[in-house]
Structure formats: C-alpha cells, structure tokens
Tab-separated table of C-alpha atoms in Angstrom:
chain	number	residue	atom	x	y	z
A	1	MET	CA	157.872	-48.995	45.467
A	2	ASP	CA	159.107	-52.327	44.200
A	3	ALA	CA	158.848	-55.668	45.962
A	4	THR	CA	162.368	-55.423	47.337
A	5	LYS	CA	161.886	-52.125	49.145
A	6	PRO	CA	160.136	-52.573	52.506
A	7	ILE	CA	158.166	-50.036	54.498
A	8	VAL	CA	160.202	-48.892	57.504
A	9	LEU	CA	158.453	-47.680	60.655
A	10	VAL	CA	160.435	-46.136	63.495
A	11	ILE	CA	159.168	-46.989	66.967
A	12	ALA	CA	161.054	-44.936	69.534
A	13	GLY	CA	160.767	-43.234	72.894
A	14	HIS	CA	158.824	-44.358	75.934
A	15	LEU	CA	155.489	-45.753	74.753
A	16	THR	CA	152.179	-45.738	76.573
A	17	PRO	CA	148.941	-47.511	75.630
A	18	ALA	CA	147.737	-44.225	74.118
A	19	ASP	CA	150.493	-44.508	71.488
A	20	VAL	CA	149.205	-47.771	70.018
A	21	PRO	CA	146.647	-46.278	67.574
A	22	ARG	CA	149.219	-43.833	66.172
A	23	PHE	CA	151.455	-46.626	64.876
A	24	TYR	CA	148.530	-48.630	63.552
A	25	GLU	CA	147.335	-45.562	61.620
A	26	GLU	CA	150.822	-44.890	60.285
A	27	LEU	CA	151.106	-48.421	58.915
A	28	TYR	CA	147.625	-48.196	57.414
A	29	GLU	CA	148.430	-44.885	55.699
A	30	ARG	CA	151.787	-46.102	54.403
A	31	LEU	CA	150.362	-49.331	52.987
A	32	HIS	CA	147.396	-47.604	51.382
A	33	GLY	CA	149.605	-44.800	50.107
A	34	GLU	CA	151.696	-47.352	48.261
A	35	LEU	CA	148.586	-49.021	46.904
A	36	ALA	CA	147.250	-45.707	45.596
A	37	ALA	CA	150.606	-44.741	44.092
A	38	ARG	CA	151.049	-48.011	42.222
A	39	PRO	CA	147.744	-49.891	42.097
A	40	GLY	CA	148.833	-52.383	39.452
A	41	ASP	CA	152.216	-53.054	41.020
A	42	PHE	CA	151.552	-53.260	44.760
A	43	ALA	CA	153.941	-55.761	46.240
A	44	VAL	CA	155.020	-54.650	49.712
A	45	ALA	CA	155.983	-57.900	51.335
A	46	GLU	CA	157.828	-56.639	54.369
A	47	VAL	CA	157.469	-54.030	57.085
A	48	ILE	CA	160.578	-53.305	59.121
A	49	CYS	CA	160.095	-51.815	62.568
A	50	GLU	CA	163.178	-49.979	63.776
A	51	VAL	CA	162.902	-50.394	67.548
A	52	GLY	CA	166.419	-49.455	68.644
A	53	GLY	CA	165.201	-46.088	69.924
A	54	LEU	CA	162.751	-47.502	72.458
A	55	VAL	CA	163.347	-46.234	75.966
A	56	ARG	CA	162.698	-48.912	78.577
A	57	PRO	CA	160.641	-51.332	76.459
A	58	ASN	CA	157.333	-52.172	78.130
A	59	LEU	CA	154.075	-53.955	77.372
A	60	ALA	CA	152.825	-50.933	75.410
A	61	ALA	CA	155.756	-51.459	73.018
A	62	VAL	CA	154.879	-55.145	72.781
A	63	GLU	CA	151.258	-54.234	72.038
A	64	VAL	CA	152.349	-51.879	69.249
A	65	ILE	CA	154.493	-54.611	67.710
A	66	ALA	CA	151.783	-57.260	68.068
A	67	ARG	CA	149.104	-55.075	66.467
A	68	LEU	CA	151.391	-54.038	63.625
A	69	ARG	CA	152.250	-57.668	63.020
A	70	LEU	CA	148.600	-58.684	62.973
A	71	ASP	CA	147.573	-55.884	60.620
A	72	ALA	CA	150.506	-56.450	58.276
A	73	ARG	CA	149.794	-60.189	58.117
A	74	ARG	CA	146.196	-59.487	57.196
A	75	ARG	CA	147.542	-57.553	54.223
A	76	GLY	CA	149.990	-60.261	53.201
A	77	CYS	CA	153.108	-58.639	54.697
A	78	ARG	CA	155.506	-59.808	57.329
A	79	VAL	CA	157.006	-57.678	60.087
A	80	ARG	CA	160.669	-57.786	61.020
A	81	LEU	CA	162.276	-55.965	63.896
A	82	ARG	CA	165.598	-54.158	63.739
A	83	GLY	CA	167.634	-52.908	66.687
A	84	VAL	CA	165.989	-55.120	69.296
A	85	ALA	CA	167.329	-54.564	72.803
A	86	ARG	CA	167.670	-57.482	75.196
A	87	GLU	CA	164.806	-56.207	77.365
A	88	LEU	CA	162.407	-56.094	74.425
A	89	ARG	CA	163.498	-59.527	73.244
A	90	LEU	CA	162.725	-60.934	76.704
A	91	LEU	CA	159.274	-59.290	76.749
A	92	LEU	CA	158.490	-60.668	73.293
A	93	ASP	CA	159.495	-64.154	74.451
A	94	LEU	CA	157.343	-63.764	77.570
A	95	VAL	CA	154.176	-63.024	75.567
A	96	GLY	CA	154.792	-65.612	72.860
A	97	LEU	CA	156.089	-63.315	70.125
A	98	GLY	CA	159.675	-64.505	70.322
A	99	ASP	CA	159.311	-66.198	66.949
A	100	MET	CA	159.386	-62.875	65.105
A	101	ALA	CA	162.442	-62.428	62.914
A	102	LEU	CA	164.769	-60.334	65.037
A	103	TRP	CA	168.073	-58.768	64.143
C-alpha cells in the first residue's frame, strides 16, 4: 500500500453496542496487516469509513465512528466518512463529532 491509498472500512446495517468491538478489531487487523506487509514503507494516513449503508443511524454507530477515529489518530491516521446520511450527521453534531471531514 502506498501513502495515497487509504484503508476503507464499510460500516453498514443496524448497529448495536455489541458491534463496536468488531469494527475496532477490523481496523486493528487492517493497519497491522499493512505494517507487516510493508514494514519499511508503512504510510497509511487515512481511513475512510463508508457509512452509506447504515440503517437508522443510532448512538451505537456514533460509538463505532468515535472509537475508530480515536484508534486511528493514535496511529497517526485520520478518519473520513463517506456516504453520511442527514440523520448520522445530526447525531455526530449532537455528540461533538461534527468536525469530522464528511462527504
């Protein structure tokens, strides 16, 4: 992976709090998989979360996004959201995450 190719995670369906660890683990595995594949050239700078497939965004979805953002930032990456529905955008604003790059 080169620096221009981000990691893309798809977050879809109706999420519950039990789903949160699954996405965290997926990000962890993807980041560490890239590190193992190219240890001298690891430069993932961006994680894109495709959220257009979320069904009725709720606080569990916001928790997934917040935890992914926190973990990615700890590893020097930023998280961007793609396909953000109005309802999710409003929830993110409500909890103070409205500053995330949305498109």
